[in-house]
Amino acid sequence: MGLSYPVLQGILKRGYKVPTPIQRKTIPLAMIGKDVVAMARTGSGKTACFLIPLFEKLQARQAKAGARALILSPTRELALQTLKFIKDLGKFTGLKSAVILGGDSMETQFSAIHGNPDIIVATPGRFLHILVEMNMNLNSIEFVIFDEADRLFEMGFGEQINEITNRLPNRKQVLLFSATLPKILVEFAKVGLDNPVLVRLDVESKIPDELKLCFVTCRPEEKLAVMMCLLKQVIKPESQTVIFVATMHHVEYISQILTLAGIANSFLYSNLDATARKINAAKFQQGKVKVLVVTDVAARGIDIPHLDNVINFNFPAKSKLFVHRVGRCARAGRSGTAYNIVSPDEYSHLLDLHLFLGRSFNIVPPTEAKNVPEEAIGKMPQSMIEDEQSNLISWHESNTDVYNMQSVCDNAYQKYIKSRPAASVESIKRVKELDISFAGVLPEFRGLCNDATDLLTKMKGYRPRGTVFEVVAKPSSVDYKVMKEKRAFHKDNIFNHHRKLEERQSWITEVSESQDTSKLPSSSNDEINSAFSEVILPKKRKMDNLYRDEKKKKRKNLKDEEFYIPYTAPDQHTEEGLAVNNFASEAEKAHFDLCADNNESQRLQKQIKKWDRKKKKMITIDNNSRVGKIRTESGVWIPATYKTKRYEQWKDKNKVVAQMEAVEEDEDADNETRRQLERLDTSRMTHWARHNQKLKEKLMVKSELKRPEQILKAREILEKKRARSGRKKAGGRKGGGKGRNRRR
């Protein structure tokens, strides 16, 4: 790749030897100055793809040039991780970096920017706030990176990103990295990037081969017990595990349960204080605790070294979110396991996931089959679950905090279900036909319990032949006779239903036993090309367009131009544009909603309400209103809260203006002295050369002299030190006198 020695030294120090496929494709393109949109699966080394070209472009530290590179990240954890990566990889380059995050002190961030860092890592919201507050100039930016760009737009940073992009110079190189490619990202790439190159790798294999998936079905009230069984009996105590839950209330609740069970853990969620988030994440990354409970705030971009397991306590509603969650482990060639606890209300989302991944939907048969396929859907032995369930019940009865937290979690989950995206209609229909609830025990759990003691599982599988009316009642009773008549009337339907169930169960058992679970080695591209004379790849855009054009040419034009009368006038669009009172536009305004019965209610219905975290209530938002907004140089209206006077107050407090003027005067004086020294030639041994040598010595002495302001400042500091030391001596004498009085 032609890397310089300091960059290569940092890469080797980090321990990297062979680049990943996305790095091999992206780094050379970025080195020649191309704008790149790179797509690859999670954990494929996308961070190094933009940092290595960045170090090569910037080369060395330039203290007076200003920031030359900007990296935008969606979350503070990802930004801090990128900063750590910059310090590791760029250890020998001498480049200075700064991080701008929401929740941190703005005064500290003002100081960091005044230190002229070469690289700024930031979240979009706080960075735009700093830009507006400081009226900052970004003309020195040469390199812009959007990390996890799809997540940036999903989290609602679109306005901030567009405003930041408008302030950037035209001559810049942009690298955009994403796991998916939504439509809004394509539109942004068209406008914000200059002739970009799309690098799309590893999209077909959404989950790495080293990751093992395990799906455990259970009732909703048994989820916590299943999770405790996994942590205590299945997962090794020394391995690191991340547990993903639905809401922040579940995070606190599960953390309390794990603490009662003696399992050291930490937790993360979005509303947690920034300092606490940093401390809890550091505990887990450094190995002080082995379990981390998080919401989806940590599902994207976070690289946790040597992560072994992921547990999905609440199954994700979106398949892409599942990919990002389980992508935290099995990164960079390491192996890992993702345990998924699935309840009946999540079966349809589980089927959607298998369709998205293109994998077979295998259910473990109730009877012990010989060859159960890998990544099958089954359950855990009931005896294991009951043991943990009894412990949980006793903890809830004895601990008031845990009991109250459980009710809070139940209410939060009901709210979560209302906002959870629904599964596809086809999956909801097909799940009803599948017997997921009657799945057998997974093979990896069979050796953890004794079959003789697993009596509850056998009892659960028992189905009596008669109903309650037939078993309990006497043969002479009316209920018994009515049920017998009803059963005789529907005898054929009952027989056919049981026959279909038996046939289906036998077919599932035969398929599961006949499937070979061994994996065949994959073939290389050279082997495929040598075996086949022609290889047809999917989605050939150019060929599709050519075929479409040929098809259009073959179509016959059935319109007779001589007798054809169009149903619209030729100048229809012009007339609509010039019309003052157009019927269509007036009719759209004159609609009537049955939900509102007066003008005031209709006006309120059109307004949008949004939850305000600070006020803790729903507030009305009028998008068209410009009240409380300011207009930027690019013409965009942003909230006025971005422009306060905190920067001016900070400058006055720290006397930044006087310091900057003094520095500029020193620079001007140094430059003038340097120019005078350059003019004086002392290389030749002549009379004027000796004269110039004397002048040079005078200038050197003059440049070392202090200015009056510097002398005054030094005197003030010296006086303060003397006053401080005098107060200390007086206090010591006073204390000594009191001691003598006491002794007397």
XYZ file of C-alpha atoms in Angstrom:
744
model
C 0.000 0.000 0.000
C 3.003 2.302 0.134
C 2.519 3.388 3.750
C 5.010 5.629 5.525
C 7.164 4.267 8.345
C 5.354 5.996 11.309
C 1.937 4.704 10.132
C 3.254 1.203 9.458
C 4.972 1.182 12.854
C 1.648 2.006 14.577
C -0.163 -0.752 12.622
C 2.433 -3.378 13.561
C 2.458 -2.174 17.182
C -1.305 -2.718 17.285
C -0.750 -6.303 16.092
C -2.268 -6.156 12.601
C -0.491 -8.130 9.886
C -2.980 -8.919 7.096
C -5.619 -6.381 5.913
C -9.272 -7.418 5.719
C -11.078 -7.459 2.327
C -12.743 -4.078 2.918
C -9.363 -2.584 3.900
C -7.669 -3.959 0.763
C -10.333 -2.342 -1.446
C -10.912 0.952 0.381
C -7.464 2.137 1.515
C -5.882 2.405 -1.995
C -8.925 4.358 -3.255
C -8.750 6.747 -0.300
C -4.986 7.195 -0.760
C -5.428 8.545 -4.301
C -8.016 11.081 -3.104
C -11.298 9.425 -4.179
C -14.589 9.945 -2.323
C -15.625 6.489 -1.079
C -18.880 4.959 0.193
C -17.908 1.665 1.845
C -20.304 -1.074 2.946
C -19.252 -4.149 4.876
C -20.577 -6.308 7.661
C -20.018 -5.446 11.310
C -16.556 -6.282 12.632
C -14.763 -6.239 9.268
C -12.265 -3.490 10.210
C -13.979 -0.376 8.858
C -12.353 1.940 11.434
C -8.843 1.246 10.133
C -10.125 1.836 6.572
C -10.433 5.563 7.191
C -7.747 6.071 9.851
C -4.807 4.712 7.820
C -5.437 6.994 4.767
C -6.128 9.847 7.189
C -2.686 9.503 8.805
C -1.046 9.276 5.390
C -2.785 12.449 4.188
C -2.019 14.525 7.273
C 1.551 13.155 7.692
C 2.724 15.351 10.608
C 1.484 17.833 13.205
C 0.739 21.413 12.096
C 0.072 23.485 15.215
C -1.109 26.672 13.432
C -3.121 25.182 10.550
C -6.307 24.339 12.502
C -8.281 21.089 12.332
C -7.662 19.249 9.073
C -9.834 16.133 9.606
C -13.360 15.660 10.974
C -14.854 12.320 12.067
C -18.595 12.245 12.875
C -19.942 9.349 14.981
C -23.554 8.600 16.036
C -22.875 7.791 19.730
C -20.413 8.956 22.363
C -19.172 5.384 22.962
C -18.265 4.968 19.295
C -16.571 8.398 19.263
C -14.472 7.538 22.342
C -13.561 4.192 20.813
C -12.455 5.944 17.589
C -10.352 8.392 19.635
C -8.633 5.479 21.412
C -7.984 3.849 18.042
C -6.458 7.094 16.720
C -4.075 7.229 19.676
C -3.050 3.595 19.182
C -2.612 3.571 15.398
C -1.246 7.127 15.152
C 1.082 6.810 18.111
C 4.208 7.560 16.058
C 2.734 10.239 13.749
C 2.596 12.984 16.408
C -0.897 14.096 15.314
C -3.067 15.786 17.940
C -6.739 14.783 18.305
C -9.702 16.136 20.267
C -13.164 14.772 21.037
C -16.388 16.858 21.098
C -19.267 15.028 22.799
C -22.646 15.973 24.187
C -22.835 15.897 27.978
C -19.225 17.035 28.471
C -18.140 20.510 29.611
C -18.293 23.082 26.801
C -15.491 25.124 28.410
C -13.161 22.125 28.130
C -14.154 21.720 24.494
C -13.453 25.421 23.789
C -9.938 24.911 25.197
C -9.459 21.757 23.122
C -10.358 23.551 19.876
C -8.089 26.509 20.786
C -5.284 23.947 21.025
C -5.574 23.530 17.198
C -5.990 19.722 17.001
C -5.313 18.011 13.679
C -8.252 15.586 14.044
C -11.663 16.263 15.611
C -13.886 13.311 16.588
C -17.409 14.504 17.371
C -21.094 13.742 17.604
C -23.126 15.947 15.200
C -25.382 17.707 17.727
C -22.674 19.050 20.046
C -20.278 19.808 17.165
C -22.884 22.019 15.457
C -23.500 23.729 18.819
C -19.763 24.475 19.106
C -19.639 25.698 15.483
C -22.474 28.183 16.001
C -21.275 29.223 19.456
C -17.684 29.942 18.383
C -18.586 31.077 14.854
C -15.944 28.557 13.855
C -14.323 28.443 10.418
C -13.885 25.015 8.795
C -11.864 26.110 5.762
C -8.836 24.092 6.916
C -10.767 20.761 6.829
C -9.347 18.426 4.163
C -10.730 15.056 5.266
C -14.322 14.239 6.404
C -15.459 10.803 7.637
C -19.031 9.732 8.407
C -18.791 6.618 10.596
C -21.943 4.430 10.785
C -23.662 6.898 8.445
C -26.968 5.006 8.315
C -27.188 5.226 12.106
C -26.466 8.980 11.956
C -29.570 9.522 9.830
C -31.681 6.994 11.765
C -31.036 8.885 15.009
C -32.353 12.139 13.479
C -29.052 13.933 12.858
C -29.987 14.755 9.247
C -30.407 18.522 9.797
C -27.171 18.813 11.777
C -25.202 16.846 9.169
C -26.538 18.974 6.314
C -25.665 22.199 8.177
C -22.152 20.945 8.992
C -21.689 19.881 5.346
C -22.721 23.344 4.140
C -19.988 24.916 6.295
C -17.256 22.627 4.932
C -15.011 23.770 2.055
C -15.648 22.531 -1.491
C -12.204 20.954 -1.809
C -12.359 18.058 0.629
C -12.248 14.278 0.578
C -15.229 12.437 2.045
C -15.314 8.830 3.266
C -18.693 7.384 4.245
C -18.901 4.037 6.065
C -22.134 2.192 6.688
C -23.488 -1.293 7.304
C -26.617 -0.659 5.191
C -27.435 1.631 2.279
C -30.864 3.280 2.759
C -32.361 5.674 0.231
C -31.608 8.819 2.275
C -27.931 7.848 2.333
C -27.835 7.469 -1.451
C -29.404 10.913 -1.877
C -26.870 12.420 0.544
C -23.997 10.766 -1.356
C -25.243 12.299 -4.627
C -25.225 15.820 -3.173
C -22.407 15.766 -0.614
C -19.817 13.604 -2.406
C -17.868 14.232 -5.597
C -18.143 11.284 -8.001
C -18.028 8.691 -5.187
C -16.929 5.060 -5.513
C -19.142 2.420 -3.881
C -17.298 -0.474 -2.244
C -19.819 -3.149 -1.312
C -18.372 -6.281 0.263
C -19.604 -9.091 2.517
C -23.214 -7.941 2.164
C -24.483 -11.413 1.249
C -22.923 -13.031 4.332
C -24.685 -10.873 6.923
C -23.406 -12.898 9.896
C -19.829 -14.238 10.142
C -19.292 -17.985 9.886
C -17.514 -18.044 13.266
C -20.706 -16.922 15.059
C -22.952 -19.663 16.423
C -26.661 -18.917 16.908
C -28.773 -20.560 19.611
C -32.556 -19.967 19.840
C -34.248 -20.888 23.150
C -38.055 -20.749 23.390
C -39.859 -20.231 26.692
C -42.861 -18.560 28.277
C -42.566 -14.798 28.972
C -42.448 -15.282 32.752
C -39.548 -17.778 32.384
C -37.210 -15.490 30.419
C -35.293 -14.325 33.470
C -34.825 -17.892 34.696
C -33.533 -19.010 31.267
C -31.043 -16.131 31.261
C -29.781 -17.106 34.733
C -29.388 -20.741 33.581
C -27.301 -19.589 30.614
C -25.044 -17.432 32.784
C -24.595 -20.001 35.571
C -24.535 -23.374 33.802
C -23.870 -22.864 30.072
C -21.562 -19.842 29.686
C -18.102 -20.122 31.196
C -17.502 -17.767 34.177
C -14.320 -16.259 32.672
C -15.952 -15.328 29.332
C -17.394 -11.866 28.640
C -21.129 -11.517 27.885
C -23.345 -8.647 26.704
C -27.094 -8.810 27.463
C -29.413 -6.742 25.216
C -32.801 -5.692 26.628
C -35.708 -3.558 25.414
C -35.857 -0.606 27.843
C -33.659 1.139 30.398
C -35.965 -0.138 33.194
C -35.090 -3.712 32.178
C -31.404 -2.765 32.378
C -31.681 -1.671 36.017
C -33.954 -4.594 36.926
C -31.665 -7.274 35.442
C -28.618 -5.591 36.965
C -30.253 -5.863 40.410
C -31.049 -9.567 39.832
C -27.489 -10.334 38.719
C -26.092 -8.543 41.771
C -28.312 -10.655 44.068
C -27.072 -13.778 42.252
C -23.440 -12.786 42.906
C -22.601 -12.038 39.243
C -20.490 -8.869 38.867
C -21.995 -6.655 36.146
C -22.231 -3.128 34.765
C -24.882 -1.465 32.609
C -25.382 1.184 29.903
C -28.374 3.078 28.555
C -28.950 6.435 26.858
C -30.296 8.422 29.862
C -27.383 7.412 32.069
C -24.979 10.180 33.038
C -22.064 10.578 30.613
C -19.440 9.990 33.288
C -21.236 6.885 34.581
C -21.481 5.509 31.033
C -17.761 6.007 30.547
C -16.914 4.307 33.869
C -19.274 1.342 33.319
C -18.003 0.750 29.770
C -14.380 0.888 30.982
C -15.107 -1.676 33.726
C -16.343 -4.173 31.154
C -13.678 -3.475 28.525
C -10.883 -3.880 31.072
C -12.344 -7.170 32.335
C -13.234 -6.059 35.878
C -16.795 -7.310 35.303
C -17.782 -10.101 32.920
C -21.422 -9.138 32.193
C -22.676 -5.914 30.584
C -26.429 -5.153 30.414
C -27.311 -2.645 27.677
C -30.073 -1.299 25.488
C -29.608 -0.782 21.740
C -27.412 2.263 22.447
C -24.440 -0.151 22.337
C -25.646 -2.241 19.392
C -23.725 -0.319 16.730
C -20.031 0.197 16.167
C -18.716 -0.653 19.648
C -15.695 -2.958 19.486
C -15.322 -4.930 22.720
C -12.108 -6.996 22.624
C -12.463 -10.741 23.226
C -16.262 -10.658 23.583
C -17.431 -14.269 23.694
C -21.220 -14.226 24.032
C -24.281 -12.102 23.313
C -27.675 -12.744 24.952
C -30.796 -11.242 23.389
C -33.122 -11.092 26.392
C -35.746 -9.298 24.274
C -35.668 -10.473 20.677
C -35.127 -7.525 18.286
C -38.064 -6.504 16.114
C -35.899 -5.647 13.087
C -33.622 -8.181 11.437
C -30.929 -5.574 10.766
C -30.869 -4.714 14.463
C -30.299 -8.408 15.225
C -27.292 -8.424 12.876
C -25.806 -5.389 14.628
C -26.441 -6.820 18.093
C -24.828 -10.205 17.489
C -22.057 -8.521 15.480
C -20.473 -7.358 18.744
C -18.861 -10.817 19.074
C -17.058 -13.038 16.529
C -15.135 -10.028 15.222
C -11.847 -10.097 13.300
C -11.757 -13.887 13.000
C -12.655 -14.744 16.613
C -15.476 -17.181 17.451
C -18.551 -16.424 19.538
C -22.095 -17.494 20.428
C -25.364 -15.529 20.339
C -28.084 -16.870 22.670
C -31.611 -15.684 21.826
C -34.459 -16.065 24.327
C -37.731 -16.089 22.346
C -41.257 -15.923 23.772
C -44.495 -16.649 21.816
C -45.141 -12.971 20.954
C -41.728 -12.896 19.203
C -42.097 -16.032 17.042
C -43.131 -14.060 13.949
C -40.050 -11.804 14.252
C -37.918 -14.959 14.567
C -39.346 -16.242 11.284
C -38.694 -12.859 9.651
C -35.060 -13.105 10.760
C -34.582 -16.527 9.162
C -36.083 -15.251 5.903
C -33.775 -12.212 6.055
C -30.682 -14.363 6.670
C -31.771 -16.976 4.128
C -31.466 -19.847 6.600
C -33.694 -22.858 7.141
C -36.224 -22.749 9.991
C -35.420 -25.936 11.933
C -37.465 -26.888 15.006
C -36.122 -29.528 17.378
C -38.627 -32.462 17.411
C -40.184 -33.361 20.803
C -38.660 -36.834 20.620
C -34.888 -37.205 20.785
C -33.808 -37.284 17.125
C -30.383 -38.520 16.074
C -29.240 -35.746 13.749
C -30.559 -32.363 14.869
C -29.456 -29.567 12.484
C -27.287 -26.738 13.773
C -28.907 -23.457 14.842
C -32.196 -25.232 15.483
C -34.998 -23.773 17.601
C -35.623 -25.587 20.870
C -35.997 -25.120 24.587
C -34.161 -25.687 27.841
C -34.958 -28.569 30.245
C -37.790 -27.558 32.531
C -36.005 -28.807 35.654
C -33.157 -26.285 35.111
C -35.661 -23.454 34.652
C -37.680 -24.404 37.751
C -34.598 -24.341 39.993
C -33.768 -20.770 38.987
C -37.430 -19.762 39.041
C -37.721 -20.717 42.709
C -34.701 -18.538 43.564
C -36.194 -15.609 41.672
C -39.539 -15.950 43.466
C -37.841 -15.908 46.868
C -35.806 -12.801 45.930
C -38.929 -10.963 44.794
C -40.781 -11.838 47.999
C -37.926 -10.788 50.294
C -36.664 -7.685 48.418
C -39.101 -4.774 48.010
C -36.945 -2.918 45.481
C -36.805 -5.908 43.134
C -40.563 -6.486 43.457
C -41.356 -2.862 42.622
C -38.873 -2.859 39.739
C -40.596 -5.893 38.238
C -43.934 -4.045 38.012
C -42.162 -1.036 36.446
C -40.596 -3.344 33.843
C -43.970 -4.917 33.042
C -45.480 -1.487 32.373
C -42.456 -0.436 30.314
C -42.688 -3.613 28.225
C -46.343 -2.928 27.449
C -45.357 0.524 26.151
C -42.474 -1.039 24.208
C -44.826 -3.513 22.477
C -47.005 -0.629 21.270
C -44.027 1.059 19.617
C -42.396 -2.184 18.390
C -42.594 -2.651 14.579
C -44.892 -5.491 13.626
C -43.646 -8.556 11.778
C -44.676 -9.255 8.198
C -48.204 -10.520 7.591
C -46.966 -13.722 5.948
C -44.766 -14.547 8.931
C -47.661 -14.020 11.352
C -49.761 -16.461 9.291
C -47.027 -19.074 8.928
C -46.100 -19.043 12.636
C -49.611 -20.260 13.486
C -48.990 -23.348 11.348
C -45.626 -24.137 12.993
C -45.499 -25.976 16.316
C -42.742 -23.877 17.882
C -44.227 -24.171 21.378
C -43.899 -27.991 21.227
C -40.193 -27.912 20.305
C -37.908 -30.360 22.050
C -34.850 -29.774 24.213
C -31.769 -28.492 22.401
C -28.924 -31.052 22.189
C -26.391 -28.811 23.963
C -28.661 -28.641 27.057
C -29.507 -32.341 27.306
C -26.362 -33.257 29.199
C -26.879 -30.555 31.836
C -29.795 -32.282 33.617
C -30.868 -35.785 34.575
C -33.718 -37.160 32.419
C -35.139 -39.002 35.402
C -35.599 -35.756 37.304
C -37.079 -33.924 34.340
C -40.600 -34.991 35.294
C -42.154 -31.607 34.553
C -41.260 -31.866 30.866
C -42.998 -35.232 30.596
C -46.058 -33.931 32.435
C -46.216 -30.963 30.104
C -46.315 -33.280 27.096
C -49.234 -35.306 28.507
C -52.619 -34.682 26.854
C -55.744 -36.402 28.316
C -58.160 -37.883 25.795
C -61.238 -36.455 27.474
C -62.324 -32.971 28.498
C -63.053 -31.764 32.030
C -66.771 -32.488 31.577
C -66.024 -36.124 30.670
C -63.304 -36.900 33.211
C -64.876 -35.356 36.323
C -68.596 -35.847 35.644
C -70.538 -39.087 36.128
C -71.665 -41.065 33.049
C -75.295 -40.442 33.961
C -74.894 -36.616 34.135
C -76.177 -34.250 31.433
C -72.712 -32.705 30.806
C -71.177 -36.090 30.098
C -73.946 -37.077 27.661
C -73.806 -33.730 25.802
C -70.015 -33.959 25.333
C -70.308 -37.557 24.143
C -72.900 -36.570 21.549
C -70.778 -33.619 20.432
C -67.688 -35.835 20.124
C -69.618 -38.423 18.098
C -70.966 -35.694 15.788
C -67.435 -34.344 15.043
C -65.734 -37.727 15.089
C -64.480 -37.589 11.488
C -63.070 -34.052 11.835
C -61.222 -34.966 15.039
C -59.771 -38.096 13.444
C -58.575 -36.187 10.342
C -56.982 -33.462 12.491
C -55.003 -35.955 14.589
C -53.948 -37.844 11.459
C -52.595 -34.616 9.876
C -50.675 -33.769 13.049
C -49.089 -37.226 13.152
C -48.140 -37.082 9.460
C -46.635 -33.641 9.851
C -44.665 -34.637 12.952
C -43.307 -37.738 11.274
C -42.289 -35.703 8.204
C -40.434 -33.143 10.389
C -38.645 -35.985 12.200
C -37.616 -37.649 8.920
C -36.313 -34.370 7.493
C -34.327 -33.538 10.627
C -32.799 -37.043 10.743
C -31.962 -37.081 7.035
C -30.219 -33.688 7.058
C -26.443 -33.868 7.141
C -25.032 -31.319 9.530
C -21.467 -31.480 8.199
C -20.263 -28.380 6.355
C -18.567 -28.752 2.996
C -15.542 -26.588 2.168
C -16.384 -23.563 0.031
C -14.930 -23.256 -3.455
C -12.736 -20.388 -4.634
C -13.423 -18.028 -7.550
C -10.592 -19.587 -9.617
C -12.127 -23.030 -9.236
C -15.542 -21.735 -10.282
C -14.146 -19.927 -13.348
C -12.185 -22.991 -14.435
C -15.218 -25.268 -14.078
C -17.774 -23.110 -15.901
C -17.462 -21.385 -19.242
C -19.833 -18.537 -18.215
C -20.697 -17.125 -14.819
C -23.877 -15.010 -14.576
C -23.882 -12.675 -11.600
C -27.068 -11.070 -10.142
C -28.084 -7.437 -10.590
C -26.199 -6.510 -13.723
C -27.494 -2.964 -14.031
C -26.032 -2.168 -17.446
C -27.378 -5.340 -19.040
C -30.787 -4.738 -17.469
C -30.910 -1.234 -18.938
C -29.905 -2.495 -22.406
C -32.551 -5.200 -22.268
C -35.162 -2.645 -21.158
C -34.239 -0.303 -24.040
C -34.493 -3.127 -26.589
C -37.883 -4.091 -25.176
C -39.113 -0.508 -25.522
C -37.973 -0.423 -29.158
C -39.895 -3.620 -29.943
C -43.136 -2.160 -28.609
C -45.532 -1.031 -31.298
C -46.764 2.527 -31.204
C -50.556 2.133 -31.328
C -51.280 5.848 -31.044
C -52.502 7.509 -34.245
C -51.171 11.073 -34.103
C -53.698 12.351 -36.661
C -56.845 11.432 -34.729
C -55.475 11.276 -31.120
C -56.984 13.831 -28.704
C -55.101 14.162 -25.360
C -57.132 14.478 -22.167
C -54.950 17.359 -20.908
C -54.023 20.638 -22.550
C -50.425 20.995 -23.797
C -49.875 24.040 -21.527
C -51.470 22.438 -18.443
C -48.419 22.732 -16.148
C -47.811 26.364 -17.134
C -51.419 27.295 -16.386
C -51.312 25.555 -13.001
C -48.187 27.477 -12.075
C -49.714 30.837 -13.017
C -53.112 30.170 -11.383
C -53.941 32.191 -8.257
C -57.001 30.292 -6.977
C -56.581 26.751 -8.204
C -59.545 24.475 -7.490
C -57.400 21.458 -6.550
C -55.290 23.371 -4.004
C -58.349 25.096 -2.511
C -60.213 21.785 -2.260
C -57.323 20.207 -0.346
C -57.561 22.903 2.332
C -61.343 22.592 2.613
C -61.433 19.120 4.156
C -63.400 18.088 7.232
C -62.200 15.596 9.855
C -64.882 13.681 11.727
C -62.610 13.403 14.773
C -62.829 17.170 15.443
C -66.107 19.068 15.721
C -64.866 22.696 15.711
C -62.176 24.892 14.146
C -59.985 24.932 17.275
C -59.866 21.133 17.451
C -59.037 20.923 13.760
C -56.141 23.342 14.242
C -54.806 21.334 17.177
C -55.022 18.088 15.195
C -52.628 19.439 12.564
C -49.952 20.231 15.124
C -47.328 17.648 16.045
C -46.607 16.712 19.628
C -43.237 15.487 20.870
C -41.954 14.264 24.240
C -39.719 16.800 25.977
C -37.182 15.163 28.307
C -36.526 18.308 30.315
C -40.180 19.276 30.870
C -41.258 15.627 31.232
C -44.380 16.134 29.127
C -45.653 16.234 25.542
C -45.062 19.592 23.843
C -46.432 20.940 20.571
C -44.051 21.477 17.679
C -44.870 23.689 14.732
C -42.311 22.895 12.056
C -43.215 25.935 9.977
C -42.807 28.374 12.857
C -39.521 30.269 13.120
C -40.056 31.327 16.701
C -36.985 30.537 18.775
C -34.834 29.856 15.716
C -31.871 31.576 14.076
C -30.792 31.529 10.473
C -27.308 30.302 9.617
C -25.062 31.479 6.802
C -26.239 28.639 4.576
C -29.885 29.726 5.014
C -30.942 26.886 7.337
C -33.104 27.712 10.377
C -31.781 26.035 13.547
C -32.873 26.370 17.214
C -31.656 29.534 18.928
C -30.292 27.432 21.811
C -27.287 26.693 19.608
C -26.223 30.357 19.966
C -25.647 31.411 23.577
C -22.954 33.659 25.016
C -21.025 30.927 26.782
C -18.044 31.219 24.435
C -17.727 34.992 25.001
C -17.993 34.446 28.764
C -15.291 31.772 28.580
C -13.002 34.082 26.577
C -13.463 36.920 29.085
C -12.876 34.603 32.020
C -9.685 33.094 30.579
C -8.511 36.344 28.852
C -8.167 34.451 25.604
C -8.289 37.599 23.416
C -5.333 39.243 25.201
C -3.361 36.010 25.016
C -4.128 35.602 21.303
C -3.087 39.201 20.587
C 0.141 38.732 22.557
C 0.879 35.534 20.646
C 0.231 37.297 17.334
C 2.545 40.165 18.357
C 5.237 37.649 19.349
C 4.800 35.874 16.025
C 5.047 39.167 14.094
C 8.170 40.178 16.029
C 9.747 36.764 15.525
C 8.964 36.842 11.818
C 10.466 40.336 11.453
C 13.621 39.281 13.337
C 13.866 36.146 11.203
C 13.591 38.185 8.001
C 16.296 40.585 9.189
C 18.606 37.702 10.071
C 18.080 36.149 6.649
C 19.020 39.416 4.938
C 22.362 39.640 6.811
C 24.975 37.609 4.965
C 27.977 36.584 7.121
C 29.399 33.795 4.960
C 32.193 35.903 3.342
C 35.107 37.193 5.437
C 34.838 40.909 4.537
C 34.370 44.150 6.438
C 30.598 44.144 5.844
C 30.348 40.481 6.799
C 31.926 41.227 10.182
C 29.550 44.225 10.542
C 26.543 42.000 9.777
C 27.731 39.430 12.290
C 27.663 42.102 15.042
C 24.130 43.144 14.000
C 23.024 39.511 14.100
C 24.289 39.121 17.643
C 22.394 42.281 18.705
C 19.172 41.008 17.105
C 19.540 37.622 18.811
C 19.981 39.342 22.192
C 17.011 41.639 21.484
C 14.760 38.736 20.558
C 15.524 37.029 23.889
C 14.488 40.131 25.895
C 11.043 40.161 27.532
C 8.362 42.690 26.684
C 6.899 44.982 29.438
C 3.628 42.980 29.558
C 5.541 39.754 30.173
C 7.609 41.377 32.956
C 4.428 42.709 34.654
C 2.751 39.317 34.467
C 5.793 37.619 36.012
C 5.838 40.185 38.832
C 2.097 39.624 39.546
C 2.627 35.855 39.773
C 5.588 36.354 42.113
C 3.565 38.690 44.389
C 0.704 36.187 44.580
C 3.135 33.438 45.582
C 4.661 35.651 48.303
C 1.213 36.632 49.648
C 0.190 32.973 49.742
C 3.332 31.909 51.583
C 2.918 34.857 54.032
C -0.623 33.755 54.903
C 0.582 30.225 55.550
C 3.317 31.461 57.940
C 0.859 33.719 59.838
C -1.587 30.844 60.221
C 1.181 28.602 61.587
C 2.238 31.182 64.175
C -1.369 31.751 65.249
C -1.946 28.059 65.689
C 1.261 27.717 67.686
C 0.153 30.498 70.090
C -3.110 28.746 70.785
C -1.232 25.612 71.575
C 0.994 27.412 74.123
C -2.072 28.978 75.793
C -3.657 25.563 76.120
C -0.504 24.112 77.666
C -0.395 26.980 80.186
